[in-house]
PDB file of C-alpha atoms in Angstrom:
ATOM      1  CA  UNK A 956      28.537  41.515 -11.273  1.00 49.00           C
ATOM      2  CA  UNK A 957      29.413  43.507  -7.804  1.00 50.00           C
ATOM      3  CA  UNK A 958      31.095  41.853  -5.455  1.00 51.00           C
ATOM      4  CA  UNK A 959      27.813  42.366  -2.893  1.00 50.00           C
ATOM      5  CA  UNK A 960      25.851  39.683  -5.383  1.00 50.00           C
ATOM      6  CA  UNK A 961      28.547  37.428  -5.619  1.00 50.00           C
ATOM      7  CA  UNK A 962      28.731  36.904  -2.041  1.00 51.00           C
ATOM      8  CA  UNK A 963      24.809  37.213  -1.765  1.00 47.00           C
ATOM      9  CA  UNK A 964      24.832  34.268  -4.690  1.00 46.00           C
ATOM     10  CA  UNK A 965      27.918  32.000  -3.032  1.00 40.00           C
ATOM     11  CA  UNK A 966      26.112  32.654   0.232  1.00 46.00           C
ATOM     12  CA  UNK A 967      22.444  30.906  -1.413  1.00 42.00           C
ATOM     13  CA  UNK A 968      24.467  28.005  -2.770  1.00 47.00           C
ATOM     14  CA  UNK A 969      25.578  26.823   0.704  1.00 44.00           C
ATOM     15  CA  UNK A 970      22.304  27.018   2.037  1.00 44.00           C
ATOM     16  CA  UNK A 971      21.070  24.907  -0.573  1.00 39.00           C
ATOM     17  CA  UNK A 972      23.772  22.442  -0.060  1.00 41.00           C
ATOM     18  CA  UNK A 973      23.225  22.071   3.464  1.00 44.00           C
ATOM     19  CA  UNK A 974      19.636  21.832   3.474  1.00 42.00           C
ATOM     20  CA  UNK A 975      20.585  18.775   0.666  1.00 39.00           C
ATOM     21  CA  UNK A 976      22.568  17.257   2.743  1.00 40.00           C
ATOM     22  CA  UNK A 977      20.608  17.303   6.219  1.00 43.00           C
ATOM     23  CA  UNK A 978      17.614  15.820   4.289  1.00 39.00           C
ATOM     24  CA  UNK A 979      17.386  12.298   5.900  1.00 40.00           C
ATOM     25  CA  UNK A 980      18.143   9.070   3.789  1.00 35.00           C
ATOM     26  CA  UNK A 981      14.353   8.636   3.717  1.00 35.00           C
ATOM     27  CA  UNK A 982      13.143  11.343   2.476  1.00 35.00           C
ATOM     28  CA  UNK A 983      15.809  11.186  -0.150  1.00 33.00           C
ATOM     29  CA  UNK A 984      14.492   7.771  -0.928  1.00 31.00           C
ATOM     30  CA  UNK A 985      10.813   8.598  -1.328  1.00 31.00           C
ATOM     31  CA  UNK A 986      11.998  11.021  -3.433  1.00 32.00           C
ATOM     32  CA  UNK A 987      12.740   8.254  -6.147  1.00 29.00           C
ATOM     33  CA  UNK A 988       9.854   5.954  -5.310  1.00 27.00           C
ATOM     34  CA  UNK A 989       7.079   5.899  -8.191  1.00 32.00           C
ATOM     35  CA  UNK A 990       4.516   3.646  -8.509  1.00 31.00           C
ATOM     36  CA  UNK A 991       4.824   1.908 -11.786  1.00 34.00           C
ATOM     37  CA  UNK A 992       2.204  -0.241 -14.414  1.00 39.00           C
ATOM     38  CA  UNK A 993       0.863  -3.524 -12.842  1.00 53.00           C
ATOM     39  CA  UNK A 994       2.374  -2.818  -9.095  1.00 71.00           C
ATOM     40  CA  UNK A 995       0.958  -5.189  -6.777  1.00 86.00           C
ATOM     41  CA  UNK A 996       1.284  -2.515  -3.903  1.00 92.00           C
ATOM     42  CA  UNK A 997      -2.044  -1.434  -2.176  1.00 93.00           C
ATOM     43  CA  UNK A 998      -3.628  -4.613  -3.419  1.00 94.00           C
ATOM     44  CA  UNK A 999      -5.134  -7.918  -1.734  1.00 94.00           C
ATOM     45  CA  UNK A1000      -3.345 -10.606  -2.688  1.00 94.00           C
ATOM     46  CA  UNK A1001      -2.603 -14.949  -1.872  1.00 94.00           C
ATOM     47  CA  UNK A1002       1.100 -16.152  -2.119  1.00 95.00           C
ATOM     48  CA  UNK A1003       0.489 -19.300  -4.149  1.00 94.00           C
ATOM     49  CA  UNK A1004       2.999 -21.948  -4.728  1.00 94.00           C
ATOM     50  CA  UNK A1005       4.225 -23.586  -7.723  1.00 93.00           C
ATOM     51  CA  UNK A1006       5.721 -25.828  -6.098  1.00 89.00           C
ATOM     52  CA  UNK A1007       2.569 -26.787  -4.367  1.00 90.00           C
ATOM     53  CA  UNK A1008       0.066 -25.216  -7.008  1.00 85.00           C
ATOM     54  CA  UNK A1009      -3.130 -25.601  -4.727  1.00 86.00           C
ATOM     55  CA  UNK A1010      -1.690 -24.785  -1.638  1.00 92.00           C
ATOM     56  CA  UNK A1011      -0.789 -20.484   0.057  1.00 94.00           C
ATOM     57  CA  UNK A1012       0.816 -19.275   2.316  1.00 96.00           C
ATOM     58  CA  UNK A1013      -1.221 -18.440   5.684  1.00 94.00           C
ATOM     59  CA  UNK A1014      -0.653 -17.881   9.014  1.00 94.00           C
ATOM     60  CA  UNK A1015      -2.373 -19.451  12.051  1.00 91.00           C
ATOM     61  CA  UNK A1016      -1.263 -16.905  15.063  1.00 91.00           C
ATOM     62  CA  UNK A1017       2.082 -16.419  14.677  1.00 95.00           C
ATOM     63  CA  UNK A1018       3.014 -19.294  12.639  1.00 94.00           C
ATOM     64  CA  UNK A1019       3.362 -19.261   9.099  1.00 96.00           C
ATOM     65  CA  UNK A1020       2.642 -22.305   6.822  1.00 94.00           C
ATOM     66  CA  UNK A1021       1.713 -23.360   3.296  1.00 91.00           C
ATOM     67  CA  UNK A1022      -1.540 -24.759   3.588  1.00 88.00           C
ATOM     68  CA  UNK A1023      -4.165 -25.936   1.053  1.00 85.00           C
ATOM     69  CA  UNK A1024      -7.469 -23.217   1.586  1.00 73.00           C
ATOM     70  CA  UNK A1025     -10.536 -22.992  -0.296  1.00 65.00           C
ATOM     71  CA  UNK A1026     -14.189 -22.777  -0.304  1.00 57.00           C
ATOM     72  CA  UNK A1027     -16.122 -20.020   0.985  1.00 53.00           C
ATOM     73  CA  UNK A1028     -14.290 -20.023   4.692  1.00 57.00           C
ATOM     74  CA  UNK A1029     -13.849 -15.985   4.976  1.00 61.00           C
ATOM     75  CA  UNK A1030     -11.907 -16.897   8.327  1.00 66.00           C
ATOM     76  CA  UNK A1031      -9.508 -19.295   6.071  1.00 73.00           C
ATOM     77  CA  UNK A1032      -9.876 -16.834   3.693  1.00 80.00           C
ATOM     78  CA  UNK A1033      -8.690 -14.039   5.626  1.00 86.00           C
ATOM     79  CA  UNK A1034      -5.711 -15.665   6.958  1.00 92.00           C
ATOM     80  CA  UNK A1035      -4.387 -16.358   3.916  1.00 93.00           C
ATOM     81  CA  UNK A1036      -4.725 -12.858   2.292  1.00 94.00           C
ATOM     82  CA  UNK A1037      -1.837 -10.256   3.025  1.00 96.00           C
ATOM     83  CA  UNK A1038      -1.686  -6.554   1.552  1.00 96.00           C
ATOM     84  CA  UNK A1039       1.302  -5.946  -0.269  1.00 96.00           C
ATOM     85  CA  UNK A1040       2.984  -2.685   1.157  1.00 97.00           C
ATOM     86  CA  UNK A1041       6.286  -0.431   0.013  1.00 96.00           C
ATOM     87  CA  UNK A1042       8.835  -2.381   1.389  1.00 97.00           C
ATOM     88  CA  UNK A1043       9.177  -1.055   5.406  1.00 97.00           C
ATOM     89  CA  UNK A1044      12.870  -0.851   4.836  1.00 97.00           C
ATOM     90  CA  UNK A1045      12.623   1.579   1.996  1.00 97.00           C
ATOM     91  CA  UNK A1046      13.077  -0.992  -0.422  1.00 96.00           C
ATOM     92  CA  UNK A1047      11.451  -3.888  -1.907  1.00 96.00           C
ATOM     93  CA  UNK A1048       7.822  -4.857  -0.811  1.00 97.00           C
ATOM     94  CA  UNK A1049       6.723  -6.454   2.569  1.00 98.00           C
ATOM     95  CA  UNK A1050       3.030  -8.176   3.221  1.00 98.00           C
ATOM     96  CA  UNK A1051       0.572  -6.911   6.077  1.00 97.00           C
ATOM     97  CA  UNK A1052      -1.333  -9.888   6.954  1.00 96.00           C
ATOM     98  CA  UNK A1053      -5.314  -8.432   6.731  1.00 94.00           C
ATOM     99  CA  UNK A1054      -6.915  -9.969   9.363  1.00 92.00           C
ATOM    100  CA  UNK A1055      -4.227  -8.598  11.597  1.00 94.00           C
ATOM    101  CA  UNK A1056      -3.588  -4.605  10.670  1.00 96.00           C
ATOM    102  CA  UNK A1057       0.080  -4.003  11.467  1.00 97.00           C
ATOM    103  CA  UNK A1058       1.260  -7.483  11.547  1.00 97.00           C
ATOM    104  CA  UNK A1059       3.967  -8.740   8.870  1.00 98.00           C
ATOM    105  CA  UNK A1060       5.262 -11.597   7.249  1.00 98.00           C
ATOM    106  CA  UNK A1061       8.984 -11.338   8.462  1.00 98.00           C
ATOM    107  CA  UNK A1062      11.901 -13.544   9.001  1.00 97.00           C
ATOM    108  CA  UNK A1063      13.417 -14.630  12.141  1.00 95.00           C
ATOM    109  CA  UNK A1064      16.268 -17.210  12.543  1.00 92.00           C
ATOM    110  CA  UNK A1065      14.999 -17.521   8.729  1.00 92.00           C
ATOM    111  CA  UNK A1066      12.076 -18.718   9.825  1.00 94.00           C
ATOM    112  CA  UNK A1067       8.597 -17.020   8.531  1.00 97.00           C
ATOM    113  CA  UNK A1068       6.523 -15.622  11.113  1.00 97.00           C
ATOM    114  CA  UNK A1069       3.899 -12.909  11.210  1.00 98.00           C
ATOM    115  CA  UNK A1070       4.709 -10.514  13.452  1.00 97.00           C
ATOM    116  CA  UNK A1071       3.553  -6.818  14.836  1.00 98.00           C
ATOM    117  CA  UNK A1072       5.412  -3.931  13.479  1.00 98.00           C
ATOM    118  CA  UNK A1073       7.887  -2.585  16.546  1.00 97.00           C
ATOM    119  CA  UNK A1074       8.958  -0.172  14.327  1.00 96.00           C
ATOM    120  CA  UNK A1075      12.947  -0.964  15.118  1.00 97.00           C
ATOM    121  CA  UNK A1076      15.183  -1.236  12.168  1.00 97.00           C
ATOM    122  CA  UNK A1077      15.482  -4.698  11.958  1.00 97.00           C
ATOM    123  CA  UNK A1078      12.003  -5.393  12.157  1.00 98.00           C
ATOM    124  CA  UNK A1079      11.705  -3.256   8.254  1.00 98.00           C
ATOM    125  CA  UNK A1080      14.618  -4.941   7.424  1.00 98.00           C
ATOM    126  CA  UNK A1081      13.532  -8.284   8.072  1.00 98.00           C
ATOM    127  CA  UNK A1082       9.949  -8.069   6.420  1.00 98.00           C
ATOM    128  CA  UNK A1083      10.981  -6.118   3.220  1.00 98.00           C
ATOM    129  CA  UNK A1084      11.609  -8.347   0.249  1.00 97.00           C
ATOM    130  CA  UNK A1085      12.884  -7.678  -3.385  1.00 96.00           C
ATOM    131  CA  UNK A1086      10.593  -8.905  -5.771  1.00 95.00           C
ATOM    132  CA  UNK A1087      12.240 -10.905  -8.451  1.00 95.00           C
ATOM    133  CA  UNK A1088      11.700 -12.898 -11.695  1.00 94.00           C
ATOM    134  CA  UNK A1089      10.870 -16.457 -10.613  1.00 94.00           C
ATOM    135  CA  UNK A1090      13.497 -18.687 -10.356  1.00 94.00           C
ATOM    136  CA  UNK A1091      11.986 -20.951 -12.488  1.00 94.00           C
ATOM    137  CA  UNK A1092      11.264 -18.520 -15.546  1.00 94.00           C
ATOM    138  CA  UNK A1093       8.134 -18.058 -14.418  1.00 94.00           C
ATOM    139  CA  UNK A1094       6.200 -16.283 -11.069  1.00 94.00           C
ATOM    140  CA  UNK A1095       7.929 -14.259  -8.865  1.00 95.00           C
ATOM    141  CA  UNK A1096      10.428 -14.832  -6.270  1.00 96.00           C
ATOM    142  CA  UNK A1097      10.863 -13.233  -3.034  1.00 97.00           C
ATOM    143  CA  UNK A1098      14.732 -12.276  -1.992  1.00 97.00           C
ATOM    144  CA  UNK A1099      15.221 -10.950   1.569  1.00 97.00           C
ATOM    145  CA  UNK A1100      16.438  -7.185   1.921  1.00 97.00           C
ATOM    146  CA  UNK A1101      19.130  -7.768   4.623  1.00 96.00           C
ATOM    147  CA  UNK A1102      20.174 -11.622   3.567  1.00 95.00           C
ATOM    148  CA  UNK A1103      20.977 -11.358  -0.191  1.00 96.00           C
ATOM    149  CA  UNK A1104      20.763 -14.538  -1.910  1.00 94.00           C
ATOM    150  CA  UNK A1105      18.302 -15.812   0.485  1.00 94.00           C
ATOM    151  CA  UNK A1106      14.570 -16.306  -0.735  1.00 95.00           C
ATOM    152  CA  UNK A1107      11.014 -16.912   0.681  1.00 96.00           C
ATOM    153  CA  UNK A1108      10.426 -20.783  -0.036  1.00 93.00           C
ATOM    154  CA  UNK A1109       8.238 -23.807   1.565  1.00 90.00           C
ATOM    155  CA  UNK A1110      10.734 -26.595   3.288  1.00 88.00           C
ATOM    156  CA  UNK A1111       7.939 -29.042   3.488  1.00 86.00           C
ATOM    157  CA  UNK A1112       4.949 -27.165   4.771  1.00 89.00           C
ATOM    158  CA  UNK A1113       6.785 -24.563   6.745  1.00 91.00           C
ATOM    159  CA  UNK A1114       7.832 -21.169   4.858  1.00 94.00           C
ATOM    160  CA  UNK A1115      11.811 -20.333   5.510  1.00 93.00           C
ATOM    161  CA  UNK A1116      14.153 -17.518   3.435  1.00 94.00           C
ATOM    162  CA  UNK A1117      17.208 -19.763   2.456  1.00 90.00           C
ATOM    163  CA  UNK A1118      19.747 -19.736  -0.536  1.00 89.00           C
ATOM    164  CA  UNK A1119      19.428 -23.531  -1.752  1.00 83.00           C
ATOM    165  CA  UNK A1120      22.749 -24.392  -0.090  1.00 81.00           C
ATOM    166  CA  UNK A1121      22.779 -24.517   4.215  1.00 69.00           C
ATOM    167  CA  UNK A1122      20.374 -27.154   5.995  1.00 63.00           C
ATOM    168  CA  UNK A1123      17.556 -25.221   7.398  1.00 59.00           C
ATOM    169  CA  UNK A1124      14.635 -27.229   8.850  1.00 59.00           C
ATOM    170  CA  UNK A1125      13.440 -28.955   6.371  1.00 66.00           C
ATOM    171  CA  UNK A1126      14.375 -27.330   3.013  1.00 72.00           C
ATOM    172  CA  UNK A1127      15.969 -30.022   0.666  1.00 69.00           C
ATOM    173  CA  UNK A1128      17.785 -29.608  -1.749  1.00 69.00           C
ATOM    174  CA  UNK A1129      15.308 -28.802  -4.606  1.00 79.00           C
ATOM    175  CA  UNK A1130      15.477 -24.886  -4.365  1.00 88.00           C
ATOM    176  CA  UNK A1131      14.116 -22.631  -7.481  1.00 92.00           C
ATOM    177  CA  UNK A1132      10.538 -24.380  -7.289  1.00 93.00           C
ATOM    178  CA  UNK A1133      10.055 -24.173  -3.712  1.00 93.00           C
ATOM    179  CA  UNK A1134      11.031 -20.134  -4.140  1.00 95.00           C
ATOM    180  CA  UNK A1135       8.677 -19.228  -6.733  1.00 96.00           C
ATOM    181  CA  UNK A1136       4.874 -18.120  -6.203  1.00 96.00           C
ATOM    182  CA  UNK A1137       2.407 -16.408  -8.261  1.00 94.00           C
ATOM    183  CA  UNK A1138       0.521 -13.378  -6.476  1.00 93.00           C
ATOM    184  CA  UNK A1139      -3.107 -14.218  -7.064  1.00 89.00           C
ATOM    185  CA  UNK A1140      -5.676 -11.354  -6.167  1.00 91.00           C
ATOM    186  CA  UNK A1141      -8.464 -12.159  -3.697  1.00 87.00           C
ATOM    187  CA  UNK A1142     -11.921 -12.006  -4.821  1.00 71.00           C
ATOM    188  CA  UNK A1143     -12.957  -8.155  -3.799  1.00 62.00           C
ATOM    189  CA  UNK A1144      -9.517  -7.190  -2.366  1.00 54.00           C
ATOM    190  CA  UNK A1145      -9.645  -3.628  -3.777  1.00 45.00           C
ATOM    191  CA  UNK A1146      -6.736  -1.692  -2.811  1.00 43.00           C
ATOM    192  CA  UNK A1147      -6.420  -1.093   0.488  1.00 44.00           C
ATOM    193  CA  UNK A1148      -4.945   2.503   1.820  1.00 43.00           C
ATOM    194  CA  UNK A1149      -1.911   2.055   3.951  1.00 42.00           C
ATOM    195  CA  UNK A1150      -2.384   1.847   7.447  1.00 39.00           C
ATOM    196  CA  UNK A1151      -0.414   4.501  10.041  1.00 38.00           C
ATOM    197  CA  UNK A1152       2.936   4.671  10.135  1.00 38.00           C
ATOM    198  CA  UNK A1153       3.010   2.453   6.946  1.00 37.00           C
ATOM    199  CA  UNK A1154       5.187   3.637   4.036  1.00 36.00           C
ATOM    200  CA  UNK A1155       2.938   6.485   2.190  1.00 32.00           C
ATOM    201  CA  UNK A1156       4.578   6.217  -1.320  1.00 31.00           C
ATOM    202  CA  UNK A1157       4.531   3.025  -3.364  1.00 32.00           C
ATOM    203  CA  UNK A1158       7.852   2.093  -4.308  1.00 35.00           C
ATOM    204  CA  UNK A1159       8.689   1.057  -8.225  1.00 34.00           C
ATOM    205  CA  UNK A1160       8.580  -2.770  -8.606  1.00 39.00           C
ATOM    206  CA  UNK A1161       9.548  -3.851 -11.878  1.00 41.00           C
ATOM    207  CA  UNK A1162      10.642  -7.181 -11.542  1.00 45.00           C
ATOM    208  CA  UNK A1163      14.395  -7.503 -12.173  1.00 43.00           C
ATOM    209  CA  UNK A1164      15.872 -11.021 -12.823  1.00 45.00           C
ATOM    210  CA  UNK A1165      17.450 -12.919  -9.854  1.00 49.00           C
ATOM    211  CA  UNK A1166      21.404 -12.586  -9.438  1.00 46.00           C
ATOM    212  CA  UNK A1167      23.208 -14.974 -10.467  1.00 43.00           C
TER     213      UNK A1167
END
């Protein structure tokens, strides 16, 4: 090969790297997000208990409670049915409540609240959670992205994150039931495209078993 190619070739190869290397931690990430068999993402879902088997999560405003809903009360109804989204932080899923566009469950002072997307960091990270095998065998289980160890649970009939050990509220002692839930779809809630500035590409959720 002449010495011209060589160059040209050497020359190519940076370019290549750099362009790598200037893509932003995003993009890289979307890069390795796939949707996979049975994700819950795009769909209409209630957070059920099985703890408290008859009873969701719902907000009222702001505040975020397990309550027991039923009948044909499409307000109730409404307020109790969140779209599960890509996790906002890149990771991990987070749930847009649907009777408020833009507004997530997230924690604050490990407290559940449903707030409106800012858009700052800590906003994503604190309504993106890991979905995990239930703590009881069973269900799923919620783990925050920025608190490892911590997970979405009812301490009476408030919803918290905490990790079964610090007093928070009023979360007892008892900790794996409290933390597990079963996704239950809502009667017609057909996926439901992403709303703007919502992560485009569903993110691979196979649930993974809870750490140790």
């Amino acid at each position: 090969m002449r010495r011209g190619s060589s160059s040209a070739l050497v020359c190519l190869g940076l370019f290549v790297i750099a362009t790598c290397l200037a893509l932003p931690a995003g993009a890289q990430a979307k890069k390795a997000a796939k949707p996979t068999a049975g994700s819950p993402i795009g769909k209409t879902v209630q957070l059920t208990s099985l703890n408290r088997p008859k009873q969701v999560i719902r907000h009222k405003g702001a505040a975020v409670e397990l309550a027991l809903v039923g009948g044909a009360d499409a307000a109730a109804l409404d307020t109790t049915s969140f779209v599960v989204r890509a996790g906002l932080a890149g990771e991990g899923v987070s749930f847009e409540s649907k009777d408020q566009p833009g507004h997530f469950l997230r924690h604050q002072n490990f407290r559940i609240q449903l707030h409106l997307n800012d858009g700052s960091d800590l906003f994503k990270v604190d309504a993106s959670f890991h979905q995990r095998t239930g703590l009881i065998g069973r269900g799923v289980s919620f783990e925050s992205v920025n608190f490892p160890g911590n997970f979405l649970r009812n301490c009476g009939a408030q919803v918290w994150i905490h990790d079964g050990k610090r007093q928070s509220g009023r979360c007892g002692p008892t900790f794996q039931k409290p933390a597990t839930f079963s996704l239950t779809p809502v009667a017609g809630g057909a996926t439901v495209a992403a709303v703007p500035g919502a992560p485009a590409t569903p993110a691979a959720l196979p649930p993974v078993p809870a750490p140790r």
